[in-house]
Tab-separated table of C-alpha atoms in Angstrom:
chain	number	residue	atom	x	y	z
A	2	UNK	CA	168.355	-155.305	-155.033
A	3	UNK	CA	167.551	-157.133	-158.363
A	4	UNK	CA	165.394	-160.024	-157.739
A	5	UNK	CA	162.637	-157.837	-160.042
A	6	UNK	CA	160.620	-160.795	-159.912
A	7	UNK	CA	159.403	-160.155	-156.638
A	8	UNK	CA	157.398	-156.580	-157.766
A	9	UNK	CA	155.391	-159.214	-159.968
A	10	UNK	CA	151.737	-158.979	-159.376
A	11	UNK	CA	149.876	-161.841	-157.708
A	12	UNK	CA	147.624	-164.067	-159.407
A	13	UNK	CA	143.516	-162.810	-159.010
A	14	UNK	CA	141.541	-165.186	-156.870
A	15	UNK	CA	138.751	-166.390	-159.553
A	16	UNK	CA	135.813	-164.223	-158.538
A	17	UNK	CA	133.505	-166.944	-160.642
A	18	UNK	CA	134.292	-170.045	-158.750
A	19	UNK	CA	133.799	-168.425	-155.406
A	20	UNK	CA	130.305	-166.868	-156.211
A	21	UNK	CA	129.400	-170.574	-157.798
A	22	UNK	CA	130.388	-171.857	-154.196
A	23	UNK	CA	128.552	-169.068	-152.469
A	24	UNK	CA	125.683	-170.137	-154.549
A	25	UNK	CA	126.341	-173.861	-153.252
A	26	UNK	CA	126.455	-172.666	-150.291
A	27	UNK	CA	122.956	-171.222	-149.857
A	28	UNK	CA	121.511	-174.714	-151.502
A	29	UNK	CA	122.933	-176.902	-148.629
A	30	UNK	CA	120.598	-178.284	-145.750
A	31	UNK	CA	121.041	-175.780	-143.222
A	32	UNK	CA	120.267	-172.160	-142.480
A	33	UNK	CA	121.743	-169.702	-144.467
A	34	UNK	CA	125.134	-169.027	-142.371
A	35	UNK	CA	124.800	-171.320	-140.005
A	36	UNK	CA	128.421	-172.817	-140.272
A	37	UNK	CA	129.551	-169.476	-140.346
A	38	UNK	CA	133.461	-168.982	-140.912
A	39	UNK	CA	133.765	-172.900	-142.451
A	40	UNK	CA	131.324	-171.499	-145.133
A	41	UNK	CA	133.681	-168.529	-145.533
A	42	UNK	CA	136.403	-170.573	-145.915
A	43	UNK	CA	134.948	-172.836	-148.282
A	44	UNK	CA	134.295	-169.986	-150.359
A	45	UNK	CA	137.332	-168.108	-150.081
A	46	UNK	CA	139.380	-171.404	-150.951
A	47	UNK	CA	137.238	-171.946	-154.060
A	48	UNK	CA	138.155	-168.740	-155.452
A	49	UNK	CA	141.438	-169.185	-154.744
A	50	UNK	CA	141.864	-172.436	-156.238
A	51	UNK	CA	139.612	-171.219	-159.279
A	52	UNK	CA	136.999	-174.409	-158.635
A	53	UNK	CA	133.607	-174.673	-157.066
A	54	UNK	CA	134.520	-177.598	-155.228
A	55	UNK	CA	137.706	-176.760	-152.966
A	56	UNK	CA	140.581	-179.502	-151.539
A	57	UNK	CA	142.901	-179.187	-148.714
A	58	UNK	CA	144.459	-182.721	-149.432
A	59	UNK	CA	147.659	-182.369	-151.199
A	60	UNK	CA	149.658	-180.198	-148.208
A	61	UNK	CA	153.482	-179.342	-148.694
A	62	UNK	CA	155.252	-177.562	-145.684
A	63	UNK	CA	158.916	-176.918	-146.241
A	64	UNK	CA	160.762	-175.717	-143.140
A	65	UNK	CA	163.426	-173.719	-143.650
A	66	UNK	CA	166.447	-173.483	-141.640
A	67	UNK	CA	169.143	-170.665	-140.393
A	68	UNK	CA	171.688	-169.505	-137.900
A	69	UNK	CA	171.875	-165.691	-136.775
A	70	UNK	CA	174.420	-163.347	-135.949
A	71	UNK	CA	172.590	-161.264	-133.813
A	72	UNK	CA	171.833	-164.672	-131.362
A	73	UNK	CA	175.479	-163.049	-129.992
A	74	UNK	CA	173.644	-160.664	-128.045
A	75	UNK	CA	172.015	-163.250	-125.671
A	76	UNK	CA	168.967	-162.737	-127.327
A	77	UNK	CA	167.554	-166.284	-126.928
A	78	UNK	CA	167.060	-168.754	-123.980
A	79	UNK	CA	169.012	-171.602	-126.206
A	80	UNK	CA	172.371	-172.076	-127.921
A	81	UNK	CA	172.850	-171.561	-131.735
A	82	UNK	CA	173.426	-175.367	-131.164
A	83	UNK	CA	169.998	-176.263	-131.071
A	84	UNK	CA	169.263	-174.792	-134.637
A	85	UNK	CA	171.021	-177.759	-136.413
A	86	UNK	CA	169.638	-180.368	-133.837
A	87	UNK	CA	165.884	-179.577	-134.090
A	88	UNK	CA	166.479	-179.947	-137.827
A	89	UNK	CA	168.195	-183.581	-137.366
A	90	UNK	CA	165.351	-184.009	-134.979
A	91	UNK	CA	162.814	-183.065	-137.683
A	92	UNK	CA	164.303	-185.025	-140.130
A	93	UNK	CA	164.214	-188.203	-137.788
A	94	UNK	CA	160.221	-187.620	-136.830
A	95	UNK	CA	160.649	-186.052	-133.679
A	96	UNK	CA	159.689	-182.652	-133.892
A	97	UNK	CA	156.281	-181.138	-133.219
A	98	UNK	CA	156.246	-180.027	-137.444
A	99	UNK	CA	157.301	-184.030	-137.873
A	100	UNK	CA	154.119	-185.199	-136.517
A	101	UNK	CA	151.907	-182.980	-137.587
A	102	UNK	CA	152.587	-183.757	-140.922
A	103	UNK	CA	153.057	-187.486	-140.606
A	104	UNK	CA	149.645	-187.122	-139.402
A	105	UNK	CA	148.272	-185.214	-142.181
A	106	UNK	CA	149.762	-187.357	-145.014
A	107	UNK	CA	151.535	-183.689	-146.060
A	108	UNK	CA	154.712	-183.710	-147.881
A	109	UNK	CA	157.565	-182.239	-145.163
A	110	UNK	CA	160.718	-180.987	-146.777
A	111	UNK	CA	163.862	-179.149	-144.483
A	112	UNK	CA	166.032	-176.748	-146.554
A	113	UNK	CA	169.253	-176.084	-144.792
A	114	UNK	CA	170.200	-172.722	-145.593
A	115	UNK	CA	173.162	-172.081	-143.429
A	116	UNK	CA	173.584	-173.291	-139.878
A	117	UNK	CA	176.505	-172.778	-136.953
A	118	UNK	CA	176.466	-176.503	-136.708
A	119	UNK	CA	176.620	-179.261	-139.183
A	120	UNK	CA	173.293	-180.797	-140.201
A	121	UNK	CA	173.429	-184.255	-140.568
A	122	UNK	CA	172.876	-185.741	-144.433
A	123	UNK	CA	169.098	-187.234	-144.293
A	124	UNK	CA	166.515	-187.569	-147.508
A	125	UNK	CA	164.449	-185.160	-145.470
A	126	UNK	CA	166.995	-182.330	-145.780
A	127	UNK	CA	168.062	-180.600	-148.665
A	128	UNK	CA	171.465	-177.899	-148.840
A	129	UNK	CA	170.821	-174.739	-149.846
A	130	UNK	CA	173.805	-173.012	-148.354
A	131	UNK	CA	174.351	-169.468	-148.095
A	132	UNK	CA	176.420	-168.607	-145.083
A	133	UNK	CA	176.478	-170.290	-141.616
A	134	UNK	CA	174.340	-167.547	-140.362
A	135	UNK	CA	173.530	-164.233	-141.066
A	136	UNK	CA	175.837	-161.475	-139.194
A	137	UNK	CA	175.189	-159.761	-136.243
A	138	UNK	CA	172.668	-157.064	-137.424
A	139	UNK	CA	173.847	-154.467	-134.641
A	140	UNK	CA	177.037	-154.170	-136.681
A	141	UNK	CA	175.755	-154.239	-140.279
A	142	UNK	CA	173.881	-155.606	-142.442
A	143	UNK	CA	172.293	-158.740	-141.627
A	144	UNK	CA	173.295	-160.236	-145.287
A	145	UNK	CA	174.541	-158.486	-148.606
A	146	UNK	CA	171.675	-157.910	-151.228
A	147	UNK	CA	173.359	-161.408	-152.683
A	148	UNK	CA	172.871	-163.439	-149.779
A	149	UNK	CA	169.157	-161.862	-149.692
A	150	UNK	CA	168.640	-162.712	-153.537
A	151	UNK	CA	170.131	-166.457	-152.712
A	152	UNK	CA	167.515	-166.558	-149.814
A	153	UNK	CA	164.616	-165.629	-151.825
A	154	UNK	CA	165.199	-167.846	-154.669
A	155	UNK	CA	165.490	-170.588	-152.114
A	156	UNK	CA	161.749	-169.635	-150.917
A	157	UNK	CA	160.697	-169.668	-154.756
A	158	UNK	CA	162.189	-172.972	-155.230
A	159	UNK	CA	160.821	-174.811	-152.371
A	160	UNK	CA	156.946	-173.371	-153.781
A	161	UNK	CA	158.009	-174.839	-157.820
A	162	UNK	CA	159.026	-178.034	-155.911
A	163	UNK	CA	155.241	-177.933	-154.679
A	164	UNK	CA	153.884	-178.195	-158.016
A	165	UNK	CA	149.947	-180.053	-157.663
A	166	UNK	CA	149.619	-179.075	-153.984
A	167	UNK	CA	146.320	-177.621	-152.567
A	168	UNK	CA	147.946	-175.613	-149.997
A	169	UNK	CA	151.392	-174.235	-148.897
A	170	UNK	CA	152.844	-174.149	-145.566
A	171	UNK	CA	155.965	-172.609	-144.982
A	172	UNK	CA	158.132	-173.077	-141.504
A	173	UNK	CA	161.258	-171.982	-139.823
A	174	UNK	CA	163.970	-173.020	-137.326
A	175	UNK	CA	166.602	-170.320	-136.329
A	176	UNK	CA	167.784	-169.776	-132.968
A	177	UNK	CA	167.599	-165.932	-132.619
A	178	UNK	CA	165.152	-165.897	-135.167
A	179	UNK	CA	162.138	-163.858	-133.198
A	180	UNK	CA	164.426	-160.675	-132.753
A	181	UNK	CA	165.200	-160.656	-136.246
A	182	UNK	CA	161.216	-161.174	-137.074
A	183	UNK	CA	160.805	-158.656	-134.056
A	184	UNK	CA	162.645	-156.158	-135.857
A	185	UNK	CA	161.538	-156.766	-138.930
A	186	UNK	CA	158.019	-155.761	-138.024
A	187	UNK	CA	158.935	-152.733	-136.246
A	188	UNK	CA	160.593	-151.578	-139.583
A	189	UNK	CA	157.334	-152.724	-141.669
A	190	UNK	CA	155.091	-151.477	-138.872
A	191	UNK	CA	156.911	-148.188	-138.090
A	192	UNK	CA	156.688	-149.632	-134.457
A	193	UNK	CA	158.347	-149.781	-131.167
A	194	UNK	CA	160.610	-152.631	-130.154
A	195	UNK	CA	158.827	-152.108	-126.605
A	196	UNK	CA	156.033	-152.779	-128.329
A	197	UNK	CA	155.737	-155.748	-130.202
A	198	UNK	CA	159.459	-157.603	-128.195
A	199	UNK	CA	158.261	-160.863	-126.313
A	200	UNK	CA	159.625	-163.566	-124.903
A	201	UNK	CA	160.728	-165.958	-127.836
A	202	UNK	CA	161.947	-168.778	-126.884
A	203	UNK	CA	161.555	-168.092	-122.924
A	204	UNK	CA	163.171	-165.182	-121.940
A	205	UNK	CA	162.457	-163.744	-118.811
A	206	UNK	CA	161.839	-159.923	-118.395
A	207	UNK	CA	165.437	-159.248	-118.153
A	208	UNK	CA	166.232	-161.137	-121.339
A	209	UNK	CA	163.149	-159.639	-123.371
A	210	UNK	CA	163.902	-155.948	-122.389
A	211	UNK	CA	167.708	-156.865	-123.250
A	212	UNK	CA	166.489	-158.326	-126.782
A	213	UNK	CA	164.141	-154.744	-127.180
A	214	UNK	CA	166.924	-152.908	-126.889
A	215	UNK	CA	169.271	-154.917	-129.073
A	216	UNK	CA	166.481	-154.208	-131.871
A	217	UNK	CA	166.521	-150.424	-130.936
A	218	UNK	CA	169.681	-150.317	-131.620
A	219	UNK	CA	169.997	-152.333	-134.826
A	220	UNK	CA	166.751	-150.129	-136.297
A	221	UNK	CA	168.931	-146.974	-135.188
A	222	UNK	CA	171.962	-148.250	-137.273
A	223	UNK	CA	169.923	-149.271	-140.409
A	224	UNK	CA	167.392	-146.386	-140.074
A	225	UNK	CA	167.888	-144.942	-143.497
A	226	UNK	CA	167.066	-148.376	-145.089
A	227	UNK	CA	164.234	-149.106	-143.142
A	228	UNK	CA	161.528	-148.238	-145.412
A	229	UNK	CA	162.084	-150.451	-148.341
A	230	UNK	CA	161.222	-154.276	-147.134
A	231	UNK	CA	163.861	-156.040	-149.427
A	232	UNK	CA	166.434	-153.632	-147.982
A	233	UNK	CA	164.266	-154.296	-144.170
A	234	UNK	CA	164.998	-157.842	-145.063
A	235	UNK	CA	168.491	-157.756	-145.865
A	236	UNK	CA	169.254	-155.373	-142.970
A	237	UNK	CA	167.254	-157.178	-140.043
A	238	UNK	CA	166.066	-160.174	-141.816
A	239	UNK	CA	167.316	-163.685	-141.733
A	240	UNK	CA	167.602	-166.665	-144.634
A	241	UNK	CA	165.080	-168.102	-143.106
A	242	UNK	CA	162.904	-165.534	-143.022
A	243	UNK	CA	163.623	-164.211	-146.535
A	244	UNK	CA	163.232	-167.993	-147.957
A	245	UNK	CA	159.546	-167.753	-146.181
A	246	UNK	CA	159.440	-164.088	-147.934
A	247	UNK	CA	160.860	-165.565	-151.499
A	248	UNK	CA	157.996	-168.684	-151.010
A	249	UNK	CA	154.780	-166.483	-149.976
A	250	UNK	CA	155.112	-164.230	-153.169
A	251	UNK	CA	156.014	-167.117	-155.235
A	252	UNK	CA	152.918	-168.312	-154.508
A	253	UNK	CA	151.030	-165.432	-154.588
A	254	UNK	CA	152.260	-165.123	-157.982
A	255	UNK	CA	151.601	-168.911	-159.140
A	256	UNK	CA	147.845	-169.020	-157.413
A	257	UNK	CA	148.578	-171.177	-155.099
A	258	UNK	CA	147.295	-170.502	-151.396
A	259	UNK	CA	149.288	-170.453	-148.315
A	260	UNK	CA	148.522	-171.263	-144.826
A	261	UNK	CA	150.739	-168.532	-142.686
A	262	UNK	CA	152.174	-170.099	-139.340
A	263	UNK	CA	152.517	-167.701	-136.396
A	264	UNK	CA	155.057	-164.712	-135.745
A	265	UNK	CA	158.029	-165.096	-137.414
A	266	UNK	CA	156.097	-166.350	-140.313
A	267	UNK	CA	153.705	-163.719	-140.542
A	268	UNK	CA	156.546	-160.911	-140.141
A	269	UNK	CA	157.734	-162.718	-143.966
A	270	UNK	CA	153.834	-162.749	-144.951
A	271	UNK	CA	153.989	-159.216	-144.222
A	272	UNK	CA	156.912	-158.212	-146.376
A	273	UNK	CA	155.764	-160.338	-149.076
A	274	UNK	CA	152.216	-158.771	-148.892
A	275	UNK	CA	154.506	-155.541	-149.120
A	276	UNK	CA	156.586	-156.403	-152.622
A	277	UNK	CA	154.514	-158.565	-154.348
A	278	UNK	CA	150.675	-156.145	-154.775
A	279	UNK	CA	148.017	-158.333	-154.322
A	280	UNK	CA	149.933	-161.136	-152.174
A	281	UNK	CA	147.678	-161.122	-148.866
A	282	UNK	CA	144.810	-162.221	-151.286
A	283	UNK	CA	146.500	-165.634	-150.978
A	284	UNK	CA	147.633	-165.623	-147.137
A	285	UNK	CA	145.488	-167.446	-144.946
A	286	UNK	CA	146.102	-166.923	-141.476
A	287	UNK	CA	146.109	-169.608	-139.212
A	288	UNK	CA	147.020	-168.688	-135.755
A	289	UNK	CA	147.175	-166.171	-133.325
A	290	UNK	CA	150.559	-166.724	-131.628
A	291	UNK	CA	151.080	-165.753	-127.742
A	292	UNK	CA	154.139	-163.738	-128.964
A	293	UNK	CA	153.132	-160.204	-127.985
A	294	UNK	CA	154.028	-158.240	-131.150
A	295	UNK	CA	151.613	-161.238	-133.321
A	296	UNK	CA	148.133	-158.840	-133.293
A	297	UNK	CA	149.819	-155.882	-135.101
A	298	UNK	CA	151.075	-157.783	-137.968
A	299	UNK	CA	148.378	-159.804	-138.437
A	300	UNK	CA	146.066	-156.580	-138.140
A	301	UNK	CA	148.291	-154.950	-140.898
A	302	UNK	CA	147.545	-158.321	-143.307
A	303	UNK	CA	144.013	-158.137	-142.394
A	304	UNK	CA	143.129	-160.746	-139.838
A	305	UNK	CA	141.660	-162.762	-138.418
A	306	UNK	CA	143.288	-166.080	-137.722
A	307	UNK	CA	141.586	-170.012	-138.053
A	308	UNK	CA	142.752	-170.376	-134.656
A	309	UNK	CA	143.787	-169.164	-131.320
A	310	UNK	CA	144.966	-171.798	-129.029
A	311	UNK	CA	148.112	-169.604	-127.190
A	312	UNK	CA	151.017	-171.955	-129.693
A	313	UNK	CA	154.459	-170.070	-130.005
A	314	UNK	CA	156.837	-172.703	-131.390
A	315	UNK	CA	157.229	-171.964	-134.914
A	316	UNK	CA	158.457	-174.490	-137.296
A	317	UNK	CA	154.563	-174.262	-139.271
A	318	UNK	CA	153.050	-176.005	-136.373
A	319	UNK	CA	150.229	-173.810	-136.038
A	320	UNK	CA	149.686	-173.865	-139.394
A	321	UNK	CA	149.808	-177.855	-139.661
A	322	UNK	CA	147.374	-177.163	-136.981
A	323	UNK	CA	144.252	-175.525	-138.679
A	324	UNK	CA	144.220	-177.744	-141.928
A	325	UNK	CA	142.182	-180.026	-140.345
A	326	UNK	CA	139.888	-177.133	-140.246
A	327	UNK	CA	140.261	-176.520	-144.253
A	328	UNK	CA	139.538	-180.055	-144.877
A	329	UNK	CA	136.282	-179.704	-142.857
A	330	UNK	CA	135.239	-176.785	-144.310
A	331	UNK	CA	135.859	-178.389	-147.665
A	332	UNK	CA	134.372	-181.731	-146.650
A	333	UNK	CA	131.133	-179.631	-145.790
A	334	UNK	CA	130.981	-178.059	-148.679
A	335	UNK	CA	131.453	-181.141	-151.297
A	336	UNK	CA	129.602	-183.394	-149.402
A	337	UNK	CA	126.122	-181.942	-147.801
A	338	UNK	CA	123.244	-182.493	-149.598
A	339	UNK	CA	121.390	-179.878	-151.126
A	340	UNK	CA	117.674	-179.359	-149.788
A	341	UNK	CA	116.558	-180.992	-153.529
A	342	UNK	CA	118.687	-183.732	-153.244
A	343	UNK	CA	117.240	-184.565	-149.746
A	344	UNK	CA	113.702	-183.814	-150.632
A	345	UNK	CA	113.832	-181.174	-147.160
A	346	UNK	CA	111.943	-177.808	-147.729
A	347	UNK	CA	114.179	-174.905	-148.272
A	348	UNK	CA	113.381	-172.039	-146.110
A	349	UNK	CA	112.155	-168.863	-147.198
């Protein structure tokens, strides 16, 4: 493994601006706390945008895109198919992701990083081809440390593109794509397959304790490479999930704060809070997702989420989700009136 730019330290969240918002904070017409985790937030964003005044305006959510080997197993309710349509459908407006951002004025790029099927050509979707899929992880490696490098820079690429943004939201598509995440976090986690396997894209209990053994058996294989997370990545991992990796400690590194989606998103958050020290600093976490294994990685980055409203479709939905939330918070923050400026008595 040589991408030494991932050991990089992250940036420091500006200690400064967020005690100047704190201050702000106790001046505004309320009771102290009384908007409880909004005023956190505030706060938190200030210091990590190094300003008093924090914005969640300028959004850029790149989705990125992969086949796996390891879908061979019958380890998802859909066909490797899909993974190329619900990019085409993405790129068209269709998807859930498409909306979302539509909605929120955010910038929505899809980076095609090696699919089964052909992805149509569309603006939306920009070639970054590695392989059509990882291999089948129960046999080998996942992806040679090249492949993994190729993936990572892909992640770091997306976040340069993102230059001026307030936030970063990173997504996936990849049919077979929670087993790999699956098994990533049991090798980050030291944990069970039986204990953090669910149902993915709806497997029922036959097809869940099928994929839980498919990932006991691909940890066995790969056990002596386990406790490294580039080599985790490269022997469990998938492009997609090593782009997300690449992106969250490019960030980290850069100062510029990310808004984690749900599982497979937070098992990359988790090996980028692993390589890059200081990383999680810069990870907000937006959702809890109803995939089973979801609490134990995001207890391991810290917790809690913005939300909890039982999503498990991936693609940074959950994510586009809460920044209504940040813009509130922010909104809140910038715009109250302070109990001089509305000639209200401050309490004591």
């Amino acid at each position: 493994m040589t991408e030494d730019w991932l050991r990089a330290p992250a940036a420091v969240p500006d200690a400064d601006s967020a005690e100047l918002a704190a201050a702000h904070q106790g001046r505004l017409t309320k009771p102290a706390g009384a908007l409880g985790g909004l005023e956190t937030l505030a706060v938190r964003l200030a210091g990590l945008q190094r300003r008093s005044q924090p914005a969640a305006d300028r959004v850029w959510i790149t989705v990125f895109a992969a086949d796996h080997g390891v879908a061979a197993a019958g380890v998802s309710a859909f066909p490797q198919a899909v993974t190329a349509q619900m990019v085409a459908n993405m790129a068209a407006g269709g998807a859930a992701i498409s909306v979302l951002a539509q909605t929120l004025g955010a910038e929505l790029e899809l980076v095609n990083l090696g699919t089964v099927a052909e992805v149509p050509a569309h603006p939306r979707v920009r070639d970054a081809l590695i392989a059509p899929g990882t291999a089948d992880f129960t046999q080998g490696p996942a992806m040679t440390d090249a492949e993994l490098a190729q993936a990572l820079d892909a992640g770091a690429a997306a976040v340069a593109r993102a230059d001026g943004a307030d936030l970063f939201i990173g997504g996936e598509m990849g049919i077979g794509n929670t087993t790999a995440a699956t098994a990533l976090a049991c090798a980050l986690l030291d944990a069970r397959p039986a204990d953090l396997v669910g149902p993915g894209t709806g497997l029922d209990t036959a097809g869940v304790e099928r994929k839980a053994a498919v990932i006991e058996q691909a940890l066995a294989l790969h056990a002596g490479r386990l406790a490294d997370p580039a080599a985790a990545l490269a022997c469990v991992g998938g492009f997609e999930i090593a782009a997300l990796t690449g992106a969250y400690v490019a960030c980290a590194q850069r100062g510029l704060p990310v808004l984690v989606d749900g599982f497979i998103s937070t098992a990359a958050a988790l090996a980028a809070a692993r390589l890059c020290a200081g990383a999680e600093a810069w990870l907000l976490l937006s959702h809890r997702s109803a995939e089973p294994g979801h609490a134990a990685m995001l207890a391991a980055l810290g917790g809690p989420t913005l939300l909890d409203l039982g999503m498990r479709l991936g693609e940074g939905s959950g994510a586009a989700t809460a920044v209504p939330l940040l813009r509130l918070a922010c909104a809140l923050h910038n715009e109250m009136a302070t109990f001089t400026q509305a000639g209200v008595a401050a309490g004591r």
